[in-house]
Each structure stands twice: as structure tokens, then as C-alpha cells.
Coordinates of N, CA and C in Angstrom, one line a residue:
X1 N 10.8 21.3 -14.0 CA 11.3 20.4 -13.0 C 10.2 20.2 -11.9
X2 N 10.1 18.8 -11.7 CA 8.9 19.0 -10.1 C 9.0 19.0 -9.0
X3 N 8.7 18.7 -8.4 CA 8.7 18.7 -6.6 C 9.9 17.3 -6.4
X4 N 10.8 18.3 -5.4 CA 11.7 17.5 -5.1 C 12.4 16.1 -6.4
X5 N 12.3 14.9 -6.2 CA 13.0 13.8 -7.0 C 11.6 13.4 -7.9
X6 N 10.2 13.5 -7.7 CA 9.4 13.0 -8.1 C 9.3 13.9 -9.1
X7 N 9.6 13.5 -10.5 CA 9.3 13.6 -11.8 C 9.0 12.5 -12.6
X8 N 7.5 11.8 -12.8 CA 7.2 11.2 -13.6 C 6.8 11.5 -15.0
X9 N 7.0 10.5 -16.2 CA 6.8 11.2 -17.7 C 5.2 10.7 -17.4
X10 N 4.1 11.6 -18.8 CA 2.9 11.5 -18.6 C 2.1 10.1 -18.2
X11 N 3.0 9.1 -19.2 CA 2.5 7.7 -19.3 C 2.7 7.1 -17.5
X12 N 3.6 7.5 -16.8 CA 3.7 7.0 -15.6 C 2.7 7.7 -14.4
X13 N 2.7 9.0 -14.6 CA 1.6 9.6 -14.1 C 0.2 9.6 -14.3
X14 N -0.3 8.4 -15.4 CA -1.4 7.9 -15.5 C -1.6 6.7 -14.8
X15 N -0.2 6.2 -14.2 CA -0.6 4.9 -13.0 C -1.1 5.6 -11.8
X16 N -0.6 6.9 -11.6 CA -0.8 7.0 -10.0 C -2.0 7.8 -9.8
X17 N -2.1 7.8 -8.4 CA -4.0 8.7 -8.3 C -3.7 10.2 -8.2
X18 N -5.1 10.4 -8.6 CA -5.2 11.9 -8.7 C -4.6 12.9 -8.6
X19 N -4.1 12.4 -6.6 CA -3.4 14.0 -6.3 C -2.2 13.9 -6.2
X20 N -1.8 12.7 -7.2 CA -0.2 13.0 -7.5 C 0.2 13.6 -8.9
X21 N -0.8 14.0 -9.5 CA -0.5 14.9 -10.7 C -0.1 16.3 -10.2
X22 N -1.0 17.1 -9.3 CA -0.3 18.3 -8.8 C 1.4 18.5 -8.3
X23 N 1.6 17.2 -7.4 CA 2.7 17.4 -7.1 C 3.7 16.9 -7.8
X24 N 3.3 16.2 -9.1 CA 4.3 16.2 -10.4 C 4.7 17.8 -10.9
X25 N 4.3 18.6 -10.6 CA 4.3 19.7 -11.1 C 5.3 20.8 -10.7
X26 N 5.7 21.8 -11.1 CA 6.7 22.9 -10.7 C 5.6 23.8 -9.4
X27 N 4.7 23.9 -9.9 CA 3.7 24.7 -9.0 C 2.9 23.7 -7.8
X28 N 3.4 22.8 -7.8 CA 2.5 21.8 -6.7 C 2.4 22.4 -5.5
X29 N 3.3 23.2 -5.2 CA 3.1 23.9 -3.8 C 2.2 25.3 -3.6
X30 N 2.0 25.5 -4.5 CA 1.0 26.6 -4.9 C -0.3 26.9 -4.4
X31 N -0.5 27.1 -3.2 CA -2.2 27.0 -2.6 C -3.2 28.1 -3.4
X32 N -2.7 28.5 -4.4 CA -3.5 29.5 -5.3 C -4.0 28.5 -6.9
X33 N -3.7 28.0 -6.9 CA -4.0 27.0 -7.8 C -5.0 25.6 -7.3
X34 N -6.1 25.8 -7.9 CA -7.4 24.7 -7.3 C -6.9 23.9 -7.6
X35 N -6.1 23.4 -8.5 CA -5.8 21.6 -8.3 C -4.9 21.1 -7.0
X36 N -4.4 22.2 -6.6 CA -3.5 22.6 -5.2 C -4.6 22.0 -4.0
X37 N -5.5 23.4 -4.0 CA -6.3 23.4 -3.2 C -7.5 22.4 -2.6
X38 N -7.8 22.2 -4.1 CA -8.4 21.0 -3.4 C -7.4 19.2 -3.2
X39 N -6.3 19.6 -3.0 CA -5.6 18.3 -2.2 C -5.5 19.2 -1.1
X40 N -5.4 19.9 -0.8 CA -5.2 20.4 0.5 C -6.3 20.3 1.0
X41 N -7.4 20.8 0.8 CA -8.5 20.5 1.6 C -8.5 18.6 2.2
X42 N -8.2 18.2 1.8 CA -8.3 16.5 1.8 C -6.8 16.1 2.9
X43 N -6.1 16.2 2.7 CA -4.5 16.0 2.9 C -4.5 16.9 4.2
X44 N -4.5 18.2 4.4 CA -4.2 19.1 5.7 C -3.0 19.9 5.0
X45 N -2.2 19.9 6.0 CA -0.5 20.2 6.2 C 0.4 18.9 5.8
X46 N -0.4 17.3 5.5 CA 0.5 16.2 5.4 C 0.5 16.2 3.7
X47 N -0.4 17.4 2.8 CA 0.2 17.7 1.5 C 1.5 17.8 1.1
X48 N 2.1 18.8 2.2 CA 3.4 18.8 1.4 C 4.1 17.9 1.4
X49 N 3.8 16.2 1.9 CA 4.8 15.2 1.9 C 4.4 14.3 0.5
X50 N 3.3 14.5 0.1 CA 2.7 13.7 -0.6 C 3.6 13.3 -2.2
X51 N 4.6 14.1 -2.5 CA 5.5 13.6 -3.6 C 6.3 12.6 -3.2
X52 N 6.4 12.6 -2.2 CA 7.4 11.3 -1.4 C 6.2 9.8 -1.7
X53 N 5.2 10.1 -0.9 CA 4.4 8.9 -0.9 C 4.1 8.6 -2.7
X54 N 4.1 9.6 -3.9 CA 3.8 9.7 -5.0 C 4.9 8.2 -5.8
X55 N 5.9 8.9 -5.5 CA 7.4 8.5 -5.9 C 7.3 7.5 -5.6
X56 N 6.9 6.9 -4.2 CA 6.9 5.1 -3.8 C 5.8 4.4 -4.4
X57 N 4.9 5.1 -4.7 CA 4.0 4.6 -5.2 C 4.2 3.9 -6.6
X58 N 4.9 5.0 -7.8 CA 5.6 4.7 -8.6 C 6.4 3.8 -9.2
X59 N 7.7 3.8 -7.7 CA 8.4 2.6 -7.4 C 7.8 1.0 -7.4
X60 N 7.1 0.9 -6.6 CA 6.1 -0.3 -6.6 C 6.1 -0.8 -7.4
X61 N 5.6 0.1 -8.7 CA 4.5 -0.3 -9.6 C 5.8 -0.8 -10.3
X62 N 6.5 -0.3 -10.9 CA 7.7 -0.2 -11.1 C 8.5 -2.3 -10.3
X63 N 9.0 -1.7 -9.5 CA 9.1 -2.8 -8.8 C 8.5 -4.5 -9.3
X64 N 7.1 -3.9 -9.1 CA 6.4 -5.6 -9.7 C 6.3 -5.8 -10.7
X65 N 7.1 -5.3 -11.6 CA 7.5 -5.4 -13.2 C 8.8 -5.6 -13.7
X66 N 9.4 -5.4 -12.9 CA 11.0 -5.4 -12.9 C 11.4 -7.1 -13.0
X67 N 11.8 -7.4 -14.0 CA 12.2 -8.8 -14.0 C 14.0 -9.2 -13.4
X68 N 14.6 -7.9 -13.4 CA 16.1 -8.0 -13.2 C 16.0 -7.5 -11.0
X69 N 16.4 -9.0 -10.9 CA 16.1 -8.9 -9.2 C 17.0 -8.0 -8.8
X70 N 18.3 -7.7 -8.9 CA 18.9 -5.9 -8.4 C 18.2 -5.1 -8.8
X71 N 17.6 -4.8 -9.5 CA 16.9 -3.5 -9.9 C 15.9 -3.4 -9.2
X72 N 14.9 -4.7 -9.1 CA 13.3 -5.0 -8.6 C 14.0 -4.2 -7.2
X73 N 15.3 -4.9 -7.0 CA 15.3 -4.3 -5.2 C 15.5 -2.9 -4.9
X74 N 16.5 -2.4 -6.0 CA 16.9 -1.0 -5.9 C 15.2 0.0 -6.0
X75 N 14.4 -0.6 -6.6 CA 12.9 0.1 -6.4 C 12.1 0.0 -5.1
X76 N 12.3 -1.0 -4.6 CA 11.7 -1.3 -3.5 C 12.2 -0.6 -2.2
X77 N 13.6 -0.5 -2.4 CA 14.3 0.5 -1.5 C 14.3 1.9 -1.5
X78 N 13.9 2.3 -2.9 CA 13.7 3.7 -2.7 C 12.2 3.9 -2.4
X79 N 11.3 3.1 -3.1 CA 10.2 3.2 -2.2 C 9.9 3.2 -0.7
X80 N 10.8 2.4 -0.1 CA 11.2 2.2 1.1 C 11.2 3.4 2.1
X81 N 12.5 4.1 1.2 CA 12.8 5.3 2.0 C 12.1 6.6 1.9
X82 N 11.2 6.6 0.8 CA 10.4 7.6 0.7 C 8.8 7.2 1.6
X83 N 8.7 6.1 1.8 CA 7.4 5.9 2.7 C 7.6 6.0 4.0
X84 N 9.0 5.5 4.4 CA 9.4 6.3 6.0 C 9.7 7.3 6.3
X85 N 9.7 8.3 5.0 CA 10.4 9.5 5.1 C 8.7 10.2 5.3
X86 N 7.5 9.4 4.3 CA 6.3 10.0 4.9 C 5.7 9.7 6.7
X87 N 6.3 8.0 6.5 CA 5.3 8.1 8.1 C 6.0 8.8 9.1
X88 N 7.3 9.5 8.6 CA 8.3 10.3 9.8 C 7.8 11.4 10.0
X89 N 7.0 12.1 9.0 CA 6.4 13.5 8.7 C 5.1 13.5 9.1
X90 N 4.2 13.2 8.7 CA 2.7 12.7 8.3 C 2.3 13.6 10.1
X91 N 1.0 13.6 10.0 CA 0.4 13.6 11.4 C -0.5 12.4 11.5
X92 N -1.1 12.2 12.6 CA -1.4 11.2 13.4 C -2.8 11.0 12.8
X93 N -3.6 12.2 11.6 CA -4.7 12.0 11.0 C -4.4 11.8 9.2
X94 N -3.3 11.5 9.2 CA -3.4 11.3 8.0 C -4.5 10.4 7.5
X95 N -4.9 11.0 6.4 CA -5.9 10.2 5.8 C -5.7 8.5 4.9
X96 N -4.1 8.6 4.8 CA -4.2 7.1 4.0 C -3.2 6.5 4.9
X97 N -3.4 6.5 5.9 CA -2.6 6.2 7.4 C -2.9 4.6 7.2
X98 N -3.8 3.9 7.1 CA -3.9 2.7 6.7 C -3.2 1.9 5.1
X99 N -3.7 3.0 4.3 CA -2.6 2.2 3.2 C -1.2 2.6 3.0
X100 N -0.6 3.4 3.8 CA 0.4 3.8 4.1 C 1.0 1.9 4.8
X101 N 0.4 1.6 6.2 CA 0.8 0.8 7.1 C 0.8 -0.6 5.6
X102 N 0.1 -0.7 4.3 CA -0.5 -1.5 3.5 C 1.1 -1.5 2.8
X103 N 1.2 -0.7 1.8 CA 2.4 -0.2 1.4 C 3.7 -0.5 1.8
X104 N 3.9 0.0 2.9 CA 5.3 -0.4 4.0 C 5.2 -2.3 4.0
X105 N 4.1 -2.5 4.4 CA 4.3 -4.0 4.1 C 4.3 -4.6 2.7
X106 N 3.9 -4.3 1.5 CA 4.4 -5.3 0.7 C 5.3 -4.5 0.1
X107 N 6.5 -3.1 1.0 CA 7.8 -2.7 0.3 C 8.5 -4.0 1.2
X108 N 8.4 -4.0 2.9 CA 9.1 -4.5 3.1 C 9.2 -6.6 2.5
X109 N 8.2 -6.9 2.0 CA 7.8 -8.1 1.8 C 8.8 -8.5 0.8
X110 N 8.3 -7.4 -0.4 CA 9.3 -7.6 -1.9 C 10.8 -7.3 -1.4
X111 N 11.3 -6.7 -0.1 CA 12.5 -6.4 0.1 C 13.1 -8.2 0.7
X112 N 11.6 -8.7 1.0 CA 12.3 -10.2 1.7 C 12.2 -10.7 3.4
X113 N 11.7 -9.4 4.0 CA 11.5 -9.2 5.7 C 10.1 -9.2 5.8
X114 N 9.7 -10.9 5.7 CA 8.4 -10.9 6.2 C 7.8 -10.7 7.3
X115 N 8.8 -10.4 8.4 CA 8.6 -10.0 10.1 C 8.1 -8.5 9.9
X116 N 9.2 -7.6 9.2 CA 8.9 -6.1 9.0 C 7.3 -6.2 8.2
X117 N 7.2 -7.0 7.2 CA 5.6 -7.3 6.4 C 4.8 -7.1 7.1
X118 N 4.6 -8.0 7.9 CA 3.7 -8.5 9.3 C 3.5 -7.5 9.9
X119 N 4.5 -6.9 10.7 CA 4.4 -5.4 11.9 C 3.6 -4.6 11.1
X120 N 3.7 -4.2 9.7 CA 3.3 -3.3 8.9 C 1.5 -3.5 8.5
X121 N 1.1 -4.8 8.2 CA 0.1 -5.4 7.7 C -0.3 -5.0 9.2
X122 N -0.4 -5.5 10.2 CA -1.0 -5.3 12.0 C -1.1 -4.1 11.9
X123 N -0.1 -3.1 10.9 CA -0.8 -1.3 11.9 C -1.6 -1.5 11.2
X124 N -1.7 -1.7 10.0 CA -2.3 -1.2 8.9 C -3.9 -1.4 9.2
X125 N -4.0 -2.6 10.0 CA -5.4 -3.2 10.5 C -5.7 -2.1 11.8
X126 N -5.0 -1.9 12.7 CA -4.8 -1.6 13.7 C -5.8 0.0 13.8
X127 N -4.9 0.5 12.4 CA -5.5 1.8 12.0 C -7.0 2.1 11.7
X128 N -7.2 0.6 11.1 CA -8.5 0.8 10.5 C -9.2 -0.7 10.2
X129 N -9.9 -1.0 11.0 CA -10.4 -2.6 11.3 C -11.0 -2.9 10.3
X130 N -11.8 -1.9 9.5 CA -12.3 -2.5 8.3 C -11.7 -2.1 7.0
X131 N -10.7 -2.1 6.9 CA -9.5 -1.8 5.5 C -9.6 -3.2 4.9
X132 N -10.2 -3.3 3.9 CA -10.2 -4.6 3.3 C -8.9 -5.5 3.0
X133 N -7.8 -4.2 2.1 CA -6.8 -4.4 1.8 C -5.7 -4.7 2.4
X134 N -5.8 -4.1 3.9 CA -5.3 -4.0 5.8 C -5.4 -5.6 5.5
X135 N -6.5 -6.2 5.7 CA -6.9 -7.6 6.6 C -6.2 -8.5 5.2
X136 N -6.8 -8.4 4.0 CA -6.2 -9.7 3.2 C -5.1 -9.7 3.1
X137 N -4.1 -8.4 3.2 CA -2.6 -8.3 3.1 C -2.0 -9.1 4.1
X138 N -2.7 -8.8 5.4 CA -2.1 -9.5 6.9 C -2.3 -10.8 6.6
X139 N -3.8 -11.5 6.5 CA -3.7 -12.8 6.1 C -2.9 -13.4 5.0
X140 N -2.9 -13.4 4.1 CA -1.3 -13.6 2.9 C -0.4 -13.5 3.2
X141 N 0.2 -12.7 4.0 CA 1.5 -12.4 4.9 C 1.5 -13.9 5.8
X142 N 0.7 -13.2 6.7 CA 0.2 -14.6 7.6 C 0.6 -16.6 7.1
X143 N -0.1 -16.6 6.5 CA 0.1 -17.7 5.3 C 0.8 -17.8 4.9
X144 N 2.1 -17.2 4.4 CA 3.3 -17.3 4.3 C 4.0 -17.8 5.1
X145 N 3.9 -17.0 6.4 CA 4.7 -17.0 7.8 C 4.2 -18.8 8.4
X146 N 3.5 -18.9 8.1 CA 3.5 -20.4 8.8 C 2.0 -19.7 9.4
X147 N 1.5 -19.3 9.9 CA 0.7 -18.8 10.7 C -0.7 -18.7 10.7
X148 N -1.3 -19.9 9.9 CA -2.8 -19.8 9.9 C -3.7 -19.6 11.0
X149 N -3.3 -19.4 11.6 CA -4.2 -18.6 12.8 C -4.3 -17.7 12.6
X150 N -3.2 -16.9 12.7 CA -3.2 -15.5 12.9 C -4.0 -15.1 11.4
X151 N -4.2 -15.7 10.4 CA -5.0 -15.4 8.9 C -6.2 -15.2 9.5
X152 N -6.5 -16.3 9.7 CA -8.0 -16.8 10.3 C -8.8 -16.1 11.3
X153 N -8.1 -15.6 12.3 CA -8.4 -13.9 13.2 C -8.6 -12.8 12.7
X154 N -8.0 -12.7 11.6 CA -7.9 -11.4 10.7 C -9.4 -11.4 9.9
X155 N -9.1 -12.7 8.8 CA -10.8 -12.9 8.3 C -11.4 -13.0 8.7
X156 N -11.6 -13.8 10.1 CA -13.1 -13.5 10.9 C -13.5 -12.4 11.1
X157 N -12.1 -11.3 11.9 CA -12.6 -10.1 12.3 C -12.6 -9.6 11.4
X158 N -12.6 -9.4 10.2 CA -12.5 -8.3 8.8 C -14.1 -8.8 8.3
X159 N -14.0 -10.2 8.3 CA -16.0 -10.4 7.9 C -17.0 -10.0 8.8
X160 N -16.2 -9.6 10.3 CA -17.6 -9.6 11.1 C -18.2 -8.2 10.5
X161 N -16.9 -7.2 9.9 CA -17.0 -5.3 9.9 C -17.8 -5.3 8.7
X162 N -17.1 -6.6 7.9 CA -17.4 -6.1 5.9 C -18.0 -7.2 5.4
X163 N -19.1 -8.2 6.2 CA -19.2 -9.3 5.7 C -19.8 -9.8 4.2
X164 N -19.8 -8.5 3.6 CA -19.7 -8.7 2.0 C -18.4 -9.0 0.9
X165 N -17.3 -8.9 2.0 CA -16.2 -8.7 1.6 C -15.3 -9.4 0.9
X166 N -15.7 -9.8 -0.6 CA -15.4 -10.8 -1.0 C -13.7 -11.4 -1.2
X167 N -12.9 -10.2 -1.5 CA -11.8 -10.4 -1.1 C -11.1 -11.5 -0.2
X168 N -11.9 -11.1 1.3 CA -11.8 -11.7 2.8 C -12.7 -13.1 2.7
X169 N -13.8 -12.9 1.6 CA -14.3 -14.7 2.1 C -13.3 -15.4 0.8
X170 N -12.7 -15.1 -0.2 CA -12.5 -16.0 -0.8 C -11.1 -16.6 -0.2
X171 N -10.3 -15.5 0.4 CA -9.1 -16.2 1.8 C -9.7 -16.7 2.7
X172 N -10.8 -16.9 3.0 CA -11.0 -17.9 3.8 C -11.3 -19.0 3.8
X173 N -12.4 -18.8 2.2 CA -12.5 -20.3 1.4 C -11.0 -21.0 1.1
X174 N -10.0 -20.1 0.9 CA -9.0 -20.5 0.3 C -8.1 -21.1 1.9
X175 N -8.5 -20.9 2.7 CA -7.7 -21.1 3.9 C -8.2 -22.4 4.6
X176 N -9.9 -22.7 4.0 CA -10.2 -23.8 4.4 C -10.2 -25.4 3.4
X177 N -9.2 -24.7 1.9 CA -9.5 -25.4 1.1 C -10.5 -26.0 0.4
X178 N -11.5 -24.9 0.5 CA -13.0 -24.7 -0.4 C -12.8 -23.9 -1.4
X179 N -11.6 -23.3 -2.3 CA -11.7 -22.5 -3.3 C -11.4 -23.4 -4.1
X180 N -11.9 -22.8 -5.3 CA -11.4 -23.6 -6.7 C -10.1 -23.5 -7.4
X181 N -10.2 -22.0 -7.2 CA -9.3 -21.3 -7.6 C -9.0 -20.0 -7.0
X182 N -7.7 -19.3 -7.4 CA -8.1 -17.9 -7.1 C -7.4 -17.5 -5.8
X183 N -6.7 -18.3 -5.4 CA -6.2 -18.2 -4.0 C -4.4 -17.5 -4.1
X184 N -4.1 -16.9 -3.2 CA -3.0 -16.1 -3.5 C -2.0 -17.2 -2.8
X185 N -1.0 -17.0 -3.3 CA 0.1 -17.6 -2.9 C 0.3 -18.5 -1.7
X186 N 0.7 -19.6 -1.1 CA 0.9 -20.3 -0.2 C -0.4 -20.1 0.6
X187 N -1.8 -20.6 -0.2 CA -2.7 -21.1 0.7 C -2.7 -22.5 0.4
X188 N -3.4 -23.4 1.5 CA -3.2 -24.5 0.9 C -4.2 -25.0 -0.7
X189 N -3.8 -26.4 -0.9 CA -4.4 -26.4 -2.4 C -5.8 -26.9 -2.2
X190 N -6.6 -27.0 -3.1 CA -8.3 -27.6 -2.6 C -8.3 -28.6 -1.9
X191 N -9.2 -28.6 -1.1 CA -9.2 -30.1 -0.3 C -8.2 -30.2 0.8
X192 N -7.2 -29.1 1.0 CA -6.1 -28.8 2.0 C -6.3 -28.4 2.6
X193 N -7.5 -28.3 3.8 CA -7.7 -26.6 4.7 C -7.2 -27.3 5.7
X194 N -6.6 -25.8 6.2 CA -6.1 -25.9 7.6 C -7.5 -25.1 8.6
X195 N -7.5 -25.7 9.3 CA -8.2 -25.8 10.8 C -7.4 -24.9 11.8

């Protein structure tokens, strides 16, 4: 049996990273075991939450595969409640404090609350100005919401930190309707930029 509800079979635990293999485990809490230890060196004391954040992670993946829309949601909800059950716990140095804020926005997005999206995509930036995945999530969200400005603030300020960041210039080519292709959902189409 493993930590708490998080029991994934091997094949599932080859989607998730590294230090969710320890806490798949019966001994995950074990600081005598180096696979232990060194998540703890990394994590702190916000290790012991990390089967929660595991399990959402899971979910997700889970989720964006789910073709039966009750079910898609019943995943998104338990991811849901296991990623506020980490940012309720967590300390204020957590280390994936940004893709945590990443996370929470596209649970709450697939849930349908692109307001809650938004709030989430802003910490996420907020946390960490150059989070690649922070700034394109916000702008996508953005772009959804009606709100090409608020995209367009995001990409400028995310290219001023990462101006290699190809992610961030192709949303902007895509925002000004200079991509070809490649553009994520409700940007406009070529030759469509918004200003």
C-alpha cells in the first residue's frame, strides 16, 4: 500500500517526475532511505505533502485523455482538491510554488472557471517572472478571456527576462497574426492580429 490515496500502477508512475516514485511507495516517509533523502534535501518539510501534489499530477494527465466529460471532470476535481490541499500545507519556499500557481490554473480551466484560471496563471507569474510556462499559460488564458492586452503584457514582460523564449515569441507572433501555424487555441487566425 502507499502513501495515503496515491497508488499508481508502474506504467502510470512512468508519467510522473522523479520524486513521485518515492512517495508511491510504503516507505516514502522513510528519511533513512536515499531515495527519501535526497527529495528531502530538495522539498524541506513541504515533502511530506508531495503524494498529494503526485496524485494531481496524475489526475491531469489522466483528465486530458478522458474522452467521457463526467469522468474528465470527476479527475479534475480530485486534482483540484489535492493541489489545495498542497498550497494549504506547503511553506512559502516551496520550490514548485510556480507550477503549483501553473497547475491550479489549467485544473481550474478544464473545470470551466476561467476567472479562477486567470487568478492562478497571475500567481503563478507573480511567483516567478521568468516561468516560461507561468507567462504562456496566462496569455492563452488571456486570449480566451477576451483580453489581448493583458496577453500582450505578459509576452512582453516574459521576453524582456527570457528573450529566447520561444514558447513566448511564437504567442506573440500568434497574437499579432504572423504565425503560420502553431498557435494555441483562440488566437487570432494569420493575418488577424490584434493590436
Amino acid at each position: 500500500m502507499a502513501i495515503g490515496n496515491f497508488n499508481p500502477s508502474p506504467a502510470e508512475l512512468r508519467l510522473l517526475p522523479a520524486y513521485c516514485g518515492p512517495r508511491a511507495q510504503p516507505w516514502g516517509n522513510d528519511a533513512n532511505r536515499p531515495e527519501v533523502r535526497r527529495w528531502l534535501q530538495v522539498f524541506g518539510g513541504d515533502y511530506i505533502h508531495m503524494h498529494h501534489y503526485c496524485e494531481a499530477l496524475l489526475r491531469l494527465h489522466k483528465a486530458r485523455t478522458e474522452a467521457d466529460p463526467d469522468r474528465r471532470r470527476g479527475m479534475y476535481q480530485v486534482a483540484l482538491n489535492n493541489l489545495e490541499y498542497v498550497r494549504e500545507r506547503v511553506g512559502s519556499g516551496f520550490v514548485l510554488r510556480a507550477e503549483l500557481h501553473v497547475l491550479l490554473a489549467e485544473t481550474h480551466a478544464g473545470l470551466g472557471d476561467l476567472g479562477a484560471a486567470l487568478a492562478e496563471a497571475r500567481r503563478s507569474v507573480q511567483a516567478k517572472p521568468d516561468y516560461v510556462r507561468g507567462i504562456a499559460l496566462l496569455a492563452d488564458l488571456s486570449v480566451r478571456a477576451g483580453q489581448a492586452a493583458e496577453a500582450r503584457r505578459a509576452l512582453e514582460a516574459g521576453l524582456a527576462r527570457k528573450p529566447q523564449a520561444r514558447r513566448l515569441r511564437l504567442r506573440l507572433a500568434c497574437l499579432d497574426g504572423r504565425a503560420a501555424r502553431g498557435c494555441p487555441r483562440g488566437y487570432p487566425a494569420p493575418g488577424e492580429g490584434r493590436r
